[in-house]
Tab-separated table of C-alpha atoms in Angstrom:
chain	number	residue	atom	x	y	z
A	30	MET	CA	114.067	87.251	128.861
A	31	HIS	CA	115.572	88.813	125.763
A	32	PRO	CA	112.999	89.364	122.983
A	33	TYR	CA	115.102	87.235	120.625
A	34	LEU	CA	115.082	84.347	123.060
A	35	ARG	CA	111.363	84.728	123.595
A	36	SER	CA	110.882	84.173	119.848
A	37	PHE	CA	111.878	80.530	120.381
A	38	ARG	CA	108.918	79.826	122.679
A	39	ALA	CA	105.874	77.961	121.452
A	40	THR	CA	103.650	80.343	119.479
A	41	GLN	CA	101.036	77.982	118.074
A	42	PRO	CA	97.648	78.466	119.715
A	43	ALA	CA	96.375	75.729	122.020
A	44	LEU	CA	93.809	73.471	120.355
A	45	PRO	CA	90.458	72.738	121.977
A	46	PRO	CA	90.275	69.153	123.220
A	47	VAL	CA	87.687	68.178	120.621
A	48	GLU	CA	89.836	69.436	117.770
A	49	ARG	CA	92.917	67.668	119.220
A	50	ILE	CA	90.968	64.372	119.235
A	51	ARG	CA	89.774	65.035	115.693
A	52	ILE	CA	93.238	65.534	114.223
A	53	VAL	CA	94.669	62.537	116.107
A	54	ALA	CA	91.842	60.323	114.842
A	55	GLY	CA	92.390	61.714	111.346
A	56	ALA	CA	96.086	60.972	111.300
A	57	LEU	CA	95.504	57.465	112.735
A	58	LEU	CA	92.784	56.561	110.248
A	59	GLY	CA	94.448	58.340	107.333
A	60	ILE	CA	97.807	56.629	107.650
A	61	LEU	CA	96.258	53.231	108.584
A	62	LEU	CA	93.968	53.169	105.567
A	63	THR	CA	96.641	54.629	103.244
A	64	THR	CA	99.085	51.887	104.370
A	65	LEU	CA	96.482	49.017	104.029
A	66	ILE	CA	95.337	50.133	100.559
A	67	SER	CA	98.893	50.734	99.364
A	68	ARG	CA	100.022	47.313	100.572
A	69	TRP	CA	97.034	45.668	98.873
A	70	TRP	CA	97.494	47.699	95.681
A	71	LEU	CA	101.241	47.819	95.355
A	72	GLY	CA	102.248	44.686	97.226
A	73	ASP	CA	105.880	43.821	96.974
A	74	GLY	CA	106.866	45.832	93.939
A	75	GLN	CA	110.289	44.351	93.326
A	76	GLY	CA	111.415	45.267	96.765
A	77	LEU	CA	110.108	48.827	96.614
A	78	PRO	CA	108.401	50.047	99.799
A	79	TYR	CA	104.647	50.244	99.446
A	80	LEU	CA	104.646	53.410	101.682
A	81	VAL	CA	107.202	56.192	101.781
A	82	ALA	CA	107.983	57.943	105.098
A	83	PRO	CA	107.231	61.523	103.838
A	84	ILE	CA	103.531	60.553	103.587
A	85	GLY	CA	103.519	60.703	107.407
A	86	ALA	CA	104.590	64.305	107.262
A	87	SER	CA	101.980	65.070	104.613
A	88	SER	CA	99.299	63.531	106.846
A	89	VAL	CA	100.119	66.042	109.621
A	90	LEU	CA	99.236	68.902	107.294
A	91	VAL	CA	96.200	67.266	105.708
A	92	PHE	CA	94.574	66.353	108.991
A	93	ALA	CA	95.978	68.890	111.516
A	94	ALA	CA	96.025	71.944	109.274
A	95	PRO	CA	93.559	71.365	106.412
A	96	ALA	CA	92.929	75.050	105.917
A	97	THR	CA	96.536	76.008	105.138
A	98	PRO	CA	97.698	76.488	101.492
A	99	LEU	CA	100.474	73.977	102.134
A	100	ALA	CA	97.888	71.237	102.803
A	101	GLN	CA	95.565	71.707	99.828
A	102	PRO	CA	95.236	68.773	97.383
A	103	TRP	CA	97.277	70.378	94.594
A	104	ALA	CA	100.050	71.328	97.046
A	105	VAL	CA	100.216	67.783	98.476
A	106	PHE	CA	100.072	65.906	95.179
A	107	GLY	CA	102.015	68.355	93.079
A	108	GLY	CA	104.588	68.922	95.790
A	109	ASN	CA	105.325	65.283	96.368
A	110	VAL	CA	105.424	64.332	92.688
A	111	VAL	CA	107.552	67.305	91.621
A	112	SER	CA	109.957	66.646	94.490
A	113	GLY	CA	110.163	62.954	93.566
A	114	LEU	CA	111.023	63.937	90.006
A	115	ALA	CA	113.717	66.346	91.280
A	116	GLY	CA	115.184	63.587	93.459
A	117	VAL	CA	115.347	61.026	90.704
A	118	VAL	CA	116.948	63.480	88.253
A	119	CYS	CA	119.611	64.518	90.779
A	120	ALA	CA	120.294	60.920	91.789
A	121	ARG	CA	120.965	60.020	88.188
A	122	LEU	CA	123.048	63.066	87.235
A	123	ILE	CA	125.094	63.719	90.399
A	124	PRO	CA	127.350	60.846	91.587
A	125	ASP	CA	128.043	62.310	95.020
A	126	PRO	CA	125.053	61.474	97.269
A	127	VAL	CA	125.739	64.522	99.511
A	128	MET	CA	125.677	66.962	96.580
A	129	ALA	CA	122.781	65.022	94.973
A	130	GLY	CA	120.685	65.304	98.164
A	131	ALA	CA	121.275	69.009	98.546
A	132	GLY	CA	120.603	69.590	94.819
A	133	ALA	CA	117.429	67.500	94.939
A	134	VAL	CA	115.923	69.502	97.790
A	135	ALA	CA	116.851	72.813	96.152
A	136	LEU	CA	115.475	71.713	92.809
A	137	ALA	CA	112.273	70.477	94.531
A	138	VAL	CA	111.771	73.773	96.220
A	139	LEU	CA	112.269	75.622	92.947
A	140	GLY	CA	109.814	73.412	91.103
A	141	MET	CA	107.181	73.595	93.839
A	142	SER	CA	107.512	77.366	94.002
A	143	LEU	CA	107.162	77.774	90.240
A	144	LEU	CA	104.131	75.450	90.137
A	145	ARG	CA	102.570	76.982	93.269
A	146	CYS	CA	102.488	73.681	95.074
A	147	LEU	CA	104.833	74.288	97.975
A	148	HIS	CA	104.563	71.363	100.368
A	149	PRO	CA	107.265	70.876	103.054
A	150	PRO	CA	107.225	67.012	103.024
A	151	GLY	CA	108.251	67.250	99.394
A	152	GLY	CA	111.803	67.908	100.523
A	153	ALA	CA	111.792	64.555	102.277
A	154	VAL	CA	110.471	62.892	99.092
A	155	ALA	CA	113.397	64.375	97.126
A	156	LEU	CA	115.897	63.083	99.717
A	157	THR	CA	114.238	59.646	99.702
A	158	ALA	CA	114.776	59.412	95.969
A	159	VAL	CA	118.435	60.137	96.459
A	160	LEU	CA	119.266	58.323	99.715
A	161	GLY	CA	116.637	55.570	99.645
A	162	GLY	CA	119.045	52.806	98.547
A	163	PRO	CA	119.744	50.681	95.478
A	164	VAL	CA	116.136	49.421	95.024
A	165	ILE	CA	114.803	52.995	94.786
A	166	HIS	CA	117.687	53.975	92.505
A	167	ALA	CA	116.968	51.040	90.231
A	168	ALA	CA	113.293	51.880	90.021
A	169	GLY	CA	114.164	55.263	88.534
A	170	PHE	CA	111.251	57.370	87.365
A	171	SER	CA	108.717	54.604	88.212
A	172	PHE	CA	109.361	55.443	91.872
A	173	ILE	CA	107.474	58.647	91.304
A	174	LEU	CA	104.356	56.804	90.193
A	175	ALA	CA	104.512	54.050	92.806
A	176	PRO	CA	104.776	54.505	95.636
A	177	VAL	CA	104.989	58.354	95.770
A	178	ALA	CA	102.036	59.364	93.501
A	179	ALA	CA	99.917	56.370	94.568
A	180	ASN	CA	100.469	57.017	98.319
A	181	THR	CA	99.750	60.683	97.924
A	182	ALA	CA	96.551	60.161	95.966
A	183	ILE	CA	95.255	57.694	98.583
A	184	LEU	CA	96.105	60.132	101.405
A	185	ILE	CA	94.356	62.999	99.733
A	186	THR	CA	91.284	60.815	99.256
A	187	MET	CA	91.386	59.979	102.996
A	188	GLY	CA	91.701	63.699	103.764
A	189	LEU	CA	88.753	64.602	101.549
A	190	ALA	CA	86.530	62.053	103.276
A	191	PHE	CA	87.616	62.599	106.843
A	192	ASN	CA	87.831	66.425	106.891
A	193	ASN	CA	84.518	66.977	105.181
A	194	LEU	CA	82.808	64.398	107.384
A	195	THR	CA	84.128	66.206	110.472
A	196	ARG	CA	82.925	69.646	109.082
A	197	HIS	CA	86.266	70.945	107.984
A	198	ARG	CA	85.828	71.836	104.341
A	199	TYR	CA	88.584	70.328	102.247
A	200	PRO	CA	89.817	71.616	99.853
A	201	HIS	CA	89.552	74.756	101.975
A	202	VAL	CA	87.561	77.672	100.647
A	203	ALA	CA	87.487	80.931	102.529
A	204	PRO	CA	84.055	82.333	103.540
A	205	ALA	CA	82.583	84.110	100.550
A	206	GLN	CA	82.599	87.890	100.788
A	207	PRO	CA	79.729	89.866	99.189
A	208	THR	CA	81.867	92.110	96.994
A	209	PRO	CA	85.635	91.208	96.820
A	210	THR	CA	86.706	94.721	95.837
A	211	ALA	CA	84.263	96.597	98.045
A	212	ARG	CA	85.443	98.758	100.886
A	213	ASN	CA	84.665	96.959	104.154
A	214	ASN	CA	84.222	98.277	107.624
A	215	ALA	CA	87.947	98.094	108.264
A	216	GLY	CA	88.419	100.698	105.573
A	217	TYR	CA	90.574	98.644	103.235
A	218	THR	CA	90.037	96.931	99.884
A	219	ILE	CA	91.258	93.606	98.540
A	220	ALA	CA	93.683	95.537	96.361
A	221	ASP	CA	95.180	97.057	99.563
A	222	LEU	CA	95.558	93.595	101.010
A	223	ASP	CA	97.283	92.321	97.842
A	224	GLN	CA	99.733	95.183	97.917
A	225	VAL	CA	100.679	94.557	101.584
A	226	LEU	CA	101.167	90.857	100.890
A	227	ALA	CA	103.303	91.636	97.863
A	228	HIS	CA	105.388	94.067	99.960
A	229	TYR	CA	105.736	91.520	102.759
A	230	GLY	CA	108.028	89.492	100.528
A	231	GLU	CA	107.686	86.116	102.285
A	232	GLN	CA	105.712	82.937	101.847
A	233	LEU	CA	102.874	83.053	104.360
A	234	ASP	CA	101.042	79.885	105.359
A	235	VAL	CA	97.622	81.533	105.018
A	236	ASP	CA	95.427	82.280	102.069
A	237	ARG	CA	94.610	85.915	101.043
A	238	ASP	CA	90.883	85.316	101.239
A	239	ASP	CA	91.268	83.772	104.725
A	240	LEU	CA	93.144	86.869	105.854
A	241	ASP	CA	90.371	89.142	104.534
A	242	ALA	CA	87.704	87.038	106.299
A	243	VAL	CA	89.682	87.095	109.550
A	244	PHE	CA	90.193	90.873	109.364
A	245	ARG	CA	86.458	91.434	108.780
A	246	GLN	CA	85.471	89.224	111.720
A	247	VAL	CA	88.063	90.858	114.010
A	248	GLU	CA	86.833	94.310	113.104
A	249	ALA	CA	83.204	93.300	113.677
A	250	ARG	CA	84.079	91.829	117.108
A	251	ALA	CA	86.007	94.906	118.067
A	252	TYR	CA	82.979	97.088	117.201
A	253	GLN	CA	80.737	94.632	119.020
A	254	ARG	CA	82.898	94.899	122.134
A	255	ARG	CA	82.945	98.674	122.073
A	256	HIS	CA	79.400	99.339	120.897
A	257	GLY	CA	77.601	96.028	121.252
A	258	ASP	CA	75.004	97.475	123.631
A	259	ILE	CA	73.822	100.076	121.115
A	260	ARG	CA	70.808	98.929	119.167
A	261	CYS	CA	69.227	100.418	116.091
A	262	GLY	CA	66.128	101.240	118.123
A	263	ASP	CA	68.261	103.286	120.551
A	264	ILE	CA	69.527	105.710	117.943
A	265	ARG	CA	66.757	105.710	115.336
A	266	SER	CA	65.364	108.945	114.013
A	267	ARG	CA	61.808	109.717	113.130
A	268	VAL	CA	61.002	109.066	109.482
A	269	PRO	CA	60.056	112.556	108.230
A	270	ALA	CA	57.964	111.215	105.348
A	271	ALA	CA	57.133	108.130	103.345
A	272	VAL	CA	55.315	107.478	100.093
A	273	GLY	CA	53.143	104.765	98.726
A	274	PRO	CA	53.707	102.675	95.594
A	275	GLU	CA	51.194	104.784	93.620
A	276	ASP	CA	52.900	108.130	94.258
A	277	THR	CA	54.943	109.956	91.593
A	278	VAL	CA	58.507	110.987	91.065
A	279	ALA	CA	57.534	114.586	91.631
A	280	THR	CA	56.255	113.740	95.115
A	281	VAL	CA	59.519	111.952	95.960
A	282	ARG	CA	61.589	114.933	94.679
A	283	GLY	CA	59.521	117.316	96.773
A	284	LEU	CA	60.054	115.281	99.977
A	285	MET	CA	63.778	115.058	99.314
A	286	ALA	CA	64.058	118.751	98.953
A	287	ASP	CA	61.896	119.600	101.927
A	288	TYR	CA	63.445	117.108	104.389
A	289	HIS	CA	66.945	116.739	102.899
A	290	MET	CA	66.456	112.975	102.467
A	291	ARG	CA	68.835	110.892	100.339
A	292	SER	CA	66.162	108.263	99.736
A	293	VAL	CA	62.467	108.057	100.504
A	294	PRO	CA	60.944	104.925	102.058
A	295	VAL	CA	57.961	103.285	100.347
A	296	THR	CA	55.250	101.662	102.494
A	297	ASP	CA	51.964	99.965	101.882
A	298	GLU	CA	48.616	100.959	103.362
A	299	THR	CA	49.496	99.159	106.632
A	300	GLY	CA	52.880	100.817	107.015
A	301	ARG	CA	54.929	97.827	106.007
A	302	LEU	CA	58.212	98.739	104.325
A	303	LEU	CA	58.330	97.908	100.633
A	304	GLY	CA	61.657	99.510	99.760
A	305	VAL	CA	63.122	102.946	99.004
A	306	VAL	CA	63.297	105.273	96.116
A	307	PRO	CA	66.710	106.877	95.447
A	308	PRO	CA	67.203	110.175	93.694
A	309	GLN	CA	66.051	110.091	90.094
A	310	PRO	CA	67.813	111.798	87.205
A	311	ALA	CA	66.222	114.809	85.609
A	312	SER	CA	65.360	112.762	82.527
A	313	VAL	CA	62.732	110.916	84.579
A	314	ALA	CA	59.423	112.693	84.215
A	315	GLY	CA	57.865	113.981	87.445
A	316	ARG	CA	54.447	112.515	86.654
A	317	GLN	CA	55.871	109.033	86.356
A	318	GLY	CA	54.827	106.542	89.017
A	319	ILE	CA	57.459	105.170	91.353
A	320	ARG	CA	56.326	101.532	91.505
A	321	ARG	CA	59.059	100.387	89.063
A	322	LEU	CA	61.699	102.618	90.698
A	323	VAL	CA	61.503	101.024	94.171
A	324	GLN	CA	64.708	99.380	95.317
A	325	PRO	CA	65.439	97.061	98.263
A	326	ALA	CA	66.068	98.895	101.527
A	327	VAL	CA	68.704	98.300	104.160
A	328	ALA	CA	66.366	97.204	106.972
A	329	ALA	CA	66.934	96.177	110.559
A	330	LEU	CA	64.900	95.419	113.600
A	331	ALA	CA	65.005	97.824	116.550
A	332	SER	CA	66.807	95.152	118.486
A	333	THR	CA	69.565	94.785	115.904
A	334	PRO	CA	73.014	95.915	117.083
A	335	VAL	CA	74.263	98.867	115.117
A	336	VAL	CA	77.461	96.976	114.223
A	337	ASN	CA	75.311	94.752	112.037
A	338	ILE	CA	74.460	97.565	109.668
A	339	LEU	CA	77.965	98.929	109.475
A	340	PRO	CA	78.953	96.993	106.307
A	341	ALA	CA	75.940	98.266	104.390
A	342	MET	CA	76.397	101.831	105.639
A	343	THR	CA	80.149	101.900	104.786
A	344	ALA	CA	79.356	100.421	101.360
A	345	GLY	CA	77.289	103.454	100.392
A	346	ALA	CA	73.836	103.202	101.982
A	347	HIS	CA	72.789	106.579	103.531
A	348	GLU	CA	70.017	105.277	105.752
A	349	ALA	CA	68.970	101.981	107.301
A	350	MET	CA	65.235	101.578	107.804
A	351	VAL	CA	64.129	100.293	111.246
A	352	VAL	CA	61.143	97.966	111.187
A	353	ASP	CA	59.217	95.998	113.795
A	354	GLU	CA	58.631	92.236	113.799
A	355	THR	CA	55.740	92.607	111.324
A	356	GLY	CA	57.833	94.713	108.875
A	357	ARG	CA	56.186	98.037	109.695
A	358	LEU	CA	58.439	101.068	109.389
A	359	VAL	CA	59.116	102.570	112.837
A	360	GLY	CA	62.185	104.732	112.199
A	361	MET	CA	65.451	105.105	110.381
A	362	VAL	CA	69.166	105.283	111.187
A	363	THR	CA	71.128	107.845	109.141
A	364	THR	CA	74.833	108.191	108.722
A	365	ALA	CA	74.733	111.061	111.181
A	366	ASP	CA	72.922	108.951	113.766
A	367	LEU	CA	75.478	106.217	113.351
A	368	LEU	CA	78.493	108.520	113.682
A	369	SER	CA	76.938	110.233	116.720
A	370	ALA	CA	76.341	106.847	118.426
A	371	LEU	CA	79.798	105.421	117.720
A	372	TYR	CA	81.939	108.493	118.123
A	373	GLY	CA	79.769	111.114	119.781
A	374	ASN	CA	81.703	110.912	123.053
A	375	GLU	CA	85.152	110.772	121.457
A	376	ALA	CA	87.347	113.580	120.332
A	377	ILE	CA	88.005	113.563	116.586
A	378	VAL	CA	91.475	114.756	115.597
A	379	LEU	CA	92.005	115.816	111.991
A	380	ALA	CA	95.543	115.577	110.662
A	381	GLY	CA	97.046	118.596	109.067
């Protein structure tokens, strides 16, 4: 089959049965309750419908795709209200319904884009305001408040309740990342991602933070697949030296010089890891004690997969301390150990 023809095939991923049941139940309950509440609240408002058809399209996004930017509360409410306003304005200013309908949709898209509330069912709301008949035309701008804004607010409330009760956070928030601008194990920064999205030049139905979270998880899984059997205990080095909390800066500097260490682990009398001491500036007196200079260490159990310490190592840590179940220091993983384990059997080609 020609590649162009293949592009018309279904590309949406198949949903797990449980998720399919969830979204069907959400759409059923959401529209049912929205309809019942709207009928009770709005009643027969001078012949106006108590429920507009585009709410059905909005419910598909709210319940079937609650993580997409197009389904977030501001997009749903703002998109429908702005589109209703565009439709009423065009219906009043343009006598020809064909031109008024086209103008209403175009104006709705412009308004939603400017207000960052793009919501596809809004186009249907705009058309409804133009082609809905004499009753809707007579209602004028009040059509925007009831039924459009009222229906939309009720639907969003249903979405908030149902999605959160079924463990789908709504409004959607991407998993928090430790440092948004930090270099991650994929080797890119948030600024890099922003530049690519800006260069892409199209509206993508995915949030920037979601993309970042997905990329991080994909990279971690790729490393896990390639190196998942490698544990910190398999590649750990012997700790050449450690100090106690009562030692001095001079002792730390001497160990760093003798063993070429980037940081020196600090242990108590039983060998439990307390932290590490990084290099100290020359202004710190050698006779000064290190107790107040101890910083948290990157620590892992011997059974920890090495991929789990990659984010910390790529963020600037030079060593990860390996401890046993009681917290006793049993070794360390250096950057050299990590590189040797991950790429020791692969040829490294340098460009240029």
